[in-house]
């Protein structure tokens, strides 16, 4: 039971984080819209959906959603939703080591406060 | 310097659009599904729920906002750091709590208020960092 929930949480967090990192990488390689006007954004979306990283990210996120549904059938929602706030920390680690973003001390402190805050809000 | 300020404003505006679309989409979806009622898990129940769902204006409006969320999310990630956008988007949880208190007169536990304060301080800290720390592809910078 315990192992199943921990593995489920790991799949949920790594799946959603991995998916979002893949999409971020895809969007960065596509490049931002020339202008923030509807035509330019539609043109940007057209390029985005032809990017392989986008289609790597979407199934990972879908997989993570499926893990969430399974987890909710195994463990109470009061544990699953607050625990999923750990994805803020996992995402920041991924952003630093996979995407090469600079994570300053201030950003780390902010992420950790957000992670604890979201867990508390989700716990109700 | 001016371009960095512009980048920050553009990023925060897009994060705001993300948060508004995600919250509006979720609330409309919840409202729309509540109008439809509890779905019976039988072939007939599911097919009836499907028919009611595709005929519901509220559900279509929810889908419109959720697509708006996805578009603004993809767009902002094309220039801003993931480690900036992701925590900044958490301000939505704090906004939802305020909306629940003001409009739905819900009572909020002290634990949840502490969470809201931590999120606000955390977002302020992240918001002060540079929105983009990675290289911009050359064709984009041009």
mmCIF file of C-alpha atoms in Angstrom:
data_model
loop_
_atom_site.group_PDB
_atom_site.id
_atom_site.type_symbol
_atom_site.label_atom_id
_atom_site.label_comp_id
_atom_site.label_asym_id
_atom_site.label_seq_id
_atom_site.Cartn_x
_atom_site.Cartn_y
_atom_site.Cartn_z
ATOM 1 C CA UNK A 1 0.000 0.000 0.000
ATOM 2 C CA UNK A 2 2.689 2.442 1.158
ATOM 3 C CA UNK A 3 5.091 1.546 -1.679
ATOM 4 C CA UNK A 4 2.264 1.807 -4.216
ATOM 5 C CA UNK A 5 1.371 5.341 -3.069
ATOM 6 C CA UNK A 6 5.019 6.488 -3.076
ATOM 7 C CA UNK A 7 5.585 5.066 -6.582
ATOM 8 C CA UNK A 8 2.305 6.637 -7.746
ATOM 9 C CA UNK A 9 3.331 10.037 -6.357
ATOM 10 C CA UNK A 10 6.752 9.753 -7.999
ATOM 11 C CA UNK A 11 5.112 8.948 -11.371
ATOM 12 C CA UNK A 12 2.650 11.837 -10.908
ATOM 13 C CA UNK A 13 5.340 14.397 -10.036
ATOM 14 C CA UNK A 14 7.976 13.220 -12.518
ATOM 15 C CA UNK A 15 5.377 12.831 -15.289
ATOM 16 C CA UNK A 16 3.925 16.324 -14.925
ATOM 17 C CA UNK A 17 7.335 17.938 -14.402
ATOM 18 C CA UNK A 18 8.915 15.987 -17.271
ATOM 19 C CA UNK A 19 5.991 16.938 -19.529
ATOM 20 C CA UNK A 20 6.231 20.618 -18.701
ATOM 21 C CA UNK A 21 10.010 20.629 -19.136
ATOM 22 C CA UNK A 22 9.639 18.986 -22.559
ATOM 23 C CA UNK A 23 7.014 21.593 -23.549
ATOM 24 C CA UNK A 24 9.221 24.437 -22.262
ATOM 25 C CA UNK A 25 12.154 23.118 -24.296
ATOM 26 C CA UNK A 26 9.892 22.821 -27.339
ATOM 27 C CA UNK A 27 8.518 26.363 -26.972
ATOM 28 C CA UNK A 28 12.033 27.808 -26.516
ATOM 29 C CA UNK A 29 13.224 26.080 -29.690
ATOM 30 C CA UNK A 30 10.124 27.265 -31.592
ATOM 31 C CA UNK A 31 10.833 30.855 -30.518
ATOM 32 C CA UNK A 32 8.430 33.462 -29.217
ATOM 33 C CA UNK A 33 5.668 35.016 -31.381
ATOM 34 C CA UNK A 34 6.873 38.044 -33.334
ATOM 35 C CA UNK A 35 4.140 40.121 -31.669
ATOM 36 C CA UNK A 36 1.460 39.467 -29.099
ATOM 37 C CA UNK A 37 -1.302 39.852 -31.700
ATOM 38 C CA UNK A 38 -3.830 37.107 -32.541
ATOM 39 C CA UNK A 39 -2.352 36.429 -35.997
ATOM 40 C CA UNK A 40 1.210 36.110 -34.715
ATOM 41 C CA UNK A 41 0.100 33.906 -31.795
ATOM 42 C CA UNK A 42 -1.835 31.586 -34.147
ATOM 43 C CA UNK A 43 1.254 31.390 -36.374
ATOM 44 C CA UNK A 44 3.344 30.591 -33.256
ATOM 45 C CA UNK A 45 0.871 27.840 -32.228
ATOM 46 C CA UNK A 46 1.089 26.361 -35.719
ATOM 47 C CA UNK A 47 4.880 26.084 -35.335
ATOM 48 C CA UNK A 48 4.505 24.815 -31.737
ATOM 49 C CA UNK A 49 2.257 21.870 -32.616
ATOM 50 C CA UNK A 50 4.752 20.749 -35.269
ATOM 51 C CA UNK A 51 7.485 20.521 -32.614
ATOM 52 C CA UNK A 52 8.448 17.029 -31.434
ATOM 53 C CA UNK A 53 9.092 18.140 -27.844
ATOM 54 C CA UNK A 54 5.522 19.390 -27.578
ATOM 55 C CA UNK A 55 4.289 15.892 -28.492
ATOM 56 C CA UNK A 56 6.716 14.384 -25.969
ATOM 57 C CA UNK A 57 5.333 16.618 -23.228
ATOM 58 C CA UNK A 58 1.612 16.132 -23.864
ATOM 59 C CA UNK A 59 1.541 12.317 -23.358
ATOM 60 C CA UNK A 60 3.767 12.660 -20.268
ATOM 61 C CA UNK A 61 1.240 15.078 -18.789
ATOM 62 C CA UNK A 62 -1.638 12.780 -19.749
ATOM 63 C CA UNK A 63 0.226 9.859 -18.145
ATOM 64 C CA UNK A 64 0.693 11.927 -14.991
ATOM 65 C CA UNK A 65 -3.049 12.742 -14.935
ATOM 66 C CA UNK A 66 -3.807 9.024 -15.162
ATOM 67 C CA UNK A 67 -1.425 8.432 -12.217
ATOM 68 C CA UNK A 68 -3.350 11.088 -10.276
ATOM 69 C CA UNK A 69 -6.646 9.272 -10.898
ATOM 70 C CA UNK A 70 -5.128 5.961 -9.764
ATOM 71 C CA UNK A 71 -3.575 7.587 -6.680
ATOM 72 C CA UNK A 72 -6.893 9.122 -5.691
ATOM 73 C CA UNK A 73 -8.359 5.623 -5.645
ATOM 74 C CA UNK A 74 -5.548 4.381 -3.364
ATOM 75 C CA UNK A 75 -4.893 7.278 -0.990
ATOM 76 C CA UNK A 76 -6.946 10.109 0.529
ATOM 77 C CA UNK A 77 -7.182 13.344 -1.467
ATOM 78 C CA UNK A 78 -5.937 15.206 1.643
ATOM 79 C CA UNK A 79 -2.594 13.443 1.170
ATOM 80 C CA UNK A 80 -2.363 13.287 -2.641
ATOM 81 C CA UNK A 81 -3.062 16.947 -3.544
ATOM 82 C CA UNK A 82 -0.772 18.558 -0.910
ATOM 83 C CA UNK A 83 1.988 16.017 -1.729
ATOM 84 C CA UNK A 84 1.746 16.884 -5.426
ATOM 85 C CA UNK A 85 2.948 20.407 -4.493
ATOM 86 C CA UNK A 86 6.416 18.812 -4.430
ATOM 87 C CA UNK A 87 6.287 19.225 -8.210
ATOM 88 C CA UNK A 88 7.332 22.892 -7.657
ATOM 89 C CA UNK A 89 10.640 21.671 -6.223
ATOM 90 C CA UNK A 90 11.034 18.883 -8.809
ATOM 91 C CA UNK A 91 10.284 21.393 -11.601
ATOM 92 C CA UNK A 92 12.911 23.825 -10.338
ATOM 93 C CA UNK A 93 15.544 21.065 -10.121
ATOM 94 C CA UNK A 94 14.643 20.059 -13.695
ATOM 95 C CA UNK A 95 14.730 23.671 -14.888
ATOM 96 C CA UNK A 96 18.235 24.081 -13.447
ATOM 97 C CA UNK A 97 19.806 20.805 -14.554
ATOM 98 C CA UNK A 98 17.904 19.988 -17.751
ATOM 99 C CA UNK A 99 16.940 23.400 -19.157
ATOM 100 C CA UNK A 100 20.061 25.164 -17.813
ATOM 101 C CA UNK A 101 18.116 27.977 -16.128
ATOM 102 C CA UNK A 102 19.866 30.026 -13.445
ATOM 103 C CA UNK A 103 18.076 29.465 -10.155
ATOM 104 C CA UNK A 104 19.229 32.167 -7.729
ATOM 105 C CA UNK A 105 18.891 31.913 -3.954
ATOM 106 C CA UNK A 106 15.879 34.279 -4.069
ATOM 107 C CA UNK A 107 14.154 32.106 -6.652
ATOM 108 C CA UNK A 108 14.846 28.942 -4.635
ATOM 109 C CA UNK A 109 13.486 30.581 -1.475
ATOM 110 C CA UNK A 110 10.367 31.677 -3.386
ATOM 111 C CA UNK A 111 9.818 28.195 -4.842
ATOM 112 C CA UNK A 112 10.108 26.536 -1.421
ATOM 113 C CA UNK A 113 7.644 29.023 0.136
ATOM 114 C CA UNK A 114 5.220 28.461 -2.775
ATOM 115 C CA UNK A 115 5.558 24.668 -2.392
ATOM 116 C CA UNK A 116 4.754 24.771 1.361
ATOM 117 C CA UNK A 117 2.013 27.369 0.770
ATOM 118 C CA UNK A 118 0.292 25.339 -1.957
ATOM 119 C CA UNK A 119 0.463 22.203 0.217
ATOM 120 C CA UNK A 120 -1.187 24.107 3.110
ATOM 121 C CA UNK A 121 -3.884 25.644 0.879
ATOM 122 C CA UNK A 122 -4.605 22.257 -0.740
ATOM 123 C CA UNK A 123 -4.829 20.622 2.693
ATOM 124 C CA UNK A 124 -7.611 23.138 3.439
ATOM 125 C CA UNK B 1 17.318 47.944 -19.017
ATOM 126 C CA UNK B 2 14.128 49.099 -20.756
ATOM 127 C CA UNK B 3 13.929 45.766 -22.579
ATOM 128 C CA UNK B 4 14.245 43.899 -19.270
ATOM 129 C CA UNK B 5 11.384 45.945 -17.825
ATOM 130 C CA UNK B 6 9.322 45.222 -20.934
ATOM 131 C CA UNK B 7 10.114 41.507 -20.629
ATOM 132 C CA UNK B 8 9.027 41.517 -16.981
ATOM 133 C CA UNK B 9 5.722 43.311 -17.726
ATOM 134 C CA UNK B 10 5.012 41.051 -20.702
ATOM 135 C CA UNK B 11 5.747 37.934 -18.613
ATOM 136 C CA UNK B 12 3.642 39.029 -15.631
ATOM 137 C CA UNK B 13 0.727 39.987 -17.938
ATOM 138 C CA UNK B 14 0.868 36.545 -19.546
ATOM 139 C CA UNK B 15 1.059 34.800 -16.135
ATOM 140 C CA UNK B 16 -2.015 36.826 -15.106
ATOM 141 C CA UNK B 17 -3.841 35.696 -18.269
ATOM 142 C CA UNK B 18 -2.852 32.092 -17.427
ATOM 143 C CA UNK B 19 -4.183 32.358 -13.880
ATOM 144 C CA UNK B 20 -7.455 34.068 -14.896
ATOM 145 C CA UNK B 21 -8.106 31.528 -17.673
ATOM 146 C CA UNK B 22 -7.266 28.499 -15.470
ATOM 147 C CA UNK B 23 -9.442 29.672 -12.576
ATOM 148 C CA UNK B 24 -12.352 30.767 -14.799
ATOM 149 C CA UNK B 25 -12.139 27.474 -16.722
ATOM 150 C CA UNK B 26 -12.107 25.332 -13.565
ATOM 151 C CA UNK B 27 -14.956 27.249 -11.930
ATOM 152 C CA UNK B 28 -17.118 27.144 -15.077
ATOM 153 C CA UNK B 29 -16.400 23.431 -15.496
ATOM 154 C CA UNK B 30 -17.425 22.786 -11.899
ATOM 155 C CA UNK B 31 -20.555 24.925 -12.333
ATOM 156 C CA UNK B 32 -21.438 23.247 -15.636
ATOM 157 C CA UNK B 33 -21.004 19.724 -14.257
ATOM 158 C CA UNK B 34 -23.046 20.625 -11.167
ATOM 159 C CA UNK B 35 -25.879 21.719 -13.522
ATOM 160 C CA UNK B 36 -25.688 18.313 -15.235
ATOM 161 C CA UNK B 37 -25.709 16.477 -11.899
ATOM 162 C CA UNK B 38 -24.011 13.294 -10.678
ATOM 163 C CA UNK B 39 -23.149 11.025 -13.605
ATOM 164 C CA UNK B 40 -24.322 7.426 -13.311
ATOM 165 C CA UNK B 41 -21.529 5.003 -14.191
ATOM 166 C CA UNK B 42 -23.584 2.946 -16.634
ATOM 167 C CA UNK B 43 -23.496 2.993 -20.435
ATOM 168 C CA UNK B 44 -26.786 4.898 -20.487
ATOM 169 C CA UNK B 45 -25.693 7.322 -17.721
ATOM 170 C CA UNK B 46 -22.398 8.129 -19.451
ATOM 171 C CA UNK B 47 -23.957 8.604 -22.902
ATOM 172 C CA UNK B 48 -26.634 10.870 -21.423
ATOM 173 C CA UNK B 49 -23.982 12.891 -19.544
ATOM 174 C CA UNK B 50 -21.992 13.191 -22.781
ATOM 175 C CA UNK B 51 -25.020 14.552 -24.653
ATOM 176 C CA UNK B 52 -25.763 17.052 -21.879
ATOM 177 C CA UNK B 53 -22.083 18.083 -21.722
ATOM 178 C CA UNK B 54 -21.725 18.848 -25.437
ATOM 179 C CA UNK B 55 -25.013 20.792 -25.341
ATOM 180 C CA UNK B 56 -23.960 22.915 -22.346
ATOM 181 C CA UNK B 57 -22.891 26.497 -23.060
ATOM 182 C CA UNK B 58 -21.190 26.659 -19.657
ATOM 183 C CA UNK B 59 -19.003 23.643 -20.472
ATOM 184 C CA UNK B 60 -18.041 25.148 -23.860
ATOM 185 C CA UNK B 61 -17.177 28.424 -22.148
ATOM 186 C CA UNK B 62 -15.040 26.441 -19.656
ATOM 187 C CA UNK B 63 -13.259 24.690 -22.548
ATOM 188 C CA UNK B 64 -12.661 28.090 -24.201
ATOM 189 C CA UNK B 65 -10.971 29.399 -21.033
ATOM 190 C CA UNK B 66 -8.926 26.200 -20.578
ATOM 191 C CA UNK B 67 -7.680 26.503 -24.173
ATOM 192 C CA UNK B 68 -6.849 30.142 -23.331
ATOM 193 C CA UNK B 69 -4.810 28.876 -20.384
ATOM 194 C CA UNK B 70 -2.876 26.416 -22.564
ATOM 195 C CA UNK B 71 -2.180 29.060 -25.229
ATOM 196 C CA UNK B 72 -0.949 31.651 -22.710
ATOM 197 C CA UNK B 73 1.138 28.984 -20.933
ATOM 198 C CA UNK B 74 2.820 27.848 -24.163
ATOM 199 C CA UNK B 75 3.355 31.447 -25.264
ATOM 200 C CA UNK B 76 4.964 32.632 -22.019
ATOM 201 C CA UNK B 77 7.253 29.576 -21.936
ATOM 202 C CA UNK B 78 8.559 30.545 -25.369
ATOM 203 C CA UNK B 79 10.489 33.408 -23.737
ATOM 204 C CA UNK B 80 10.388 33.072 -19.936
ATOM 205 C CA UNK B 81 12.033 30.570 -17.568
ATOM 206 C CA UNK B 82 9.979 27.557 -16.494
ATOM 207 C CA UNK B 83 11.346 28.062 -12.955
ATOM 208 C CA UNK B 84 9.863 31.609 -13.053
ATOM 209 C CA UNK B 85 6.469 30.908 -14.644
ATOM 210 C CA UNK B 86 5.612 27.770 -12.639
ATOM 211 C CA UNK B 87 5.884 29.262 -9.108
ATOM 212 C CA UNK B 88 4.456 32.629 -10.251
ATOM 213 C CA UNK B 89 1.351 30.810 -11.513
ATOM 214 C CA UNK B 90 0.700 29.584 -7.951
ATOM 215 C CA UNK B 91 -0.725 33.027 -7.170
ATOM 216 C CA UNK B 92 -3.944 31.513 -8.571
ATOM 217 C CA UNK B 93 -4.380 29.474 -5.368
ATOM 218 C CA UNK B 94 -4.191 32.653 -3.291
ATOM 219 C CA UNK B 95 -6.598 34.469 -5.655
ATOM 220 C CA UNK B 96 -9.103 31.597 -5.456
ATOM 221 C CA UNK B 97 -9.059 31.773 -1.655
ATOM 222 C CA UNK B 98 -9.778 35.525 -1.727
ATOM 223 C CA UNK B 99 -12.575 35.002 -4.300
ATOM 224 C CA UNK B 100 -14.088 32.220 -2.152
ATOM 225 C CA UNK B 101 -14.142 34.541 0.868
ATOM 226 C CA UNK B 102 -15.459 37.623 -0.952
ATOM 227 C CA UNK B 103 -18.048 36.057 -3.277
ATOM 228 C CA UNK B 104 -18.951 32.713 -1.722
ATOM 229 C CA UNK B 105 -18.512 33.871 1.914
ATOM 230 C CA UNK B 106 -16.634 30.648 2.629
ATOM 231 C CA UNK B 107 -14.835 30.381 5.938
ATOM 232 C CA UNK B 108 -11.120 29.730 5.533
ATOM 233 C CA UNK B 109 -9.015 27.863 8.110
ATOM 234 C CA UNK B 110 -5.948 29.557 9.676
ATOM 235 C CA UNK B 111 -3.787 26.859 8.043
ATOM 236 C CA UNK B 112 -5.081 27.868 4.611
ATOM 237 C CA UNK B 113 -4.463 31.575 5.331
ATOM 238 C CA UNK B 114 -0.863 30.756 6.310
ATOM 239 C CA UNK B 115 -0.569 28.937 2.975
ATOM 240 C CA UNK B 116 -1.916 31.998 1.124
ATOM 241 C CA UNK B 117 0.629 34.276 2.849
ATOM 242 C CA UNK B 118 3.513 31.890 2.046
ATOM 243 C CA UNK B 119 2.409 31.725 -1.625
ATOM 244 C CA UNK B 120 2.224 35.540 -1.874
ATOM 245 C CA UNK B 121 5.690 36.004 -0.318
ATOM 246 C CA UNK B 122 7.089 33.206 -2.485
ATOM 247 C CA UNK B 123 5.644 34.688 -5.682
ATOM 248 C CA UNK B 124 6.995 38.137 -4.744
ATOM 249 C CA UNK B 125 10.474 36.639 -4.262
ATOM 250 C CA UNK B 126 10.361 34.755 -7.582
ATOM 251 C CA UNK B 127 8.846 37.813 -9.314
ATOM 252 C CA UNK B 128 11.913 39.878 -8.440
ATOM 253 C CA UNK B 129 14.296 37.507 -10.207
ATOM 254 C CA UNK B 130 15.084 37.803 -13.927
ATOM 255 C CA UNK B 131 12.229 36.264 -15.980
ATOM 256 C CA UNK B 132 14.699 34.806 -18.491
ATOM 257 C CA UNK B 133 18.153 33.440 -17.701
ATOM 258 C CA UNK B 134 18.783 31.298 -20.786
ATOM 259 C CA UNK B 135 20.012 32.252 -24.252
ATOM 260 C CA UNK B 136 17.489 33.436 -26.815
ATOM 261 C CA UNK B 137 17.679 31.624 -30.192
ATOM 262 C CA UNK B 138 19.268 33.994 -32.720
ATOM 263 C CA UNK B 139 16.286 34.131 -35.111
ATOM 264 C CA UNK B 140 14.106 35.243 -32.193
ATOM 265 C CA UNK B 141 16.494 37.923 -30.980
ATOM 266 C CA UNK B 142 16.680 39.392 -34.480
#
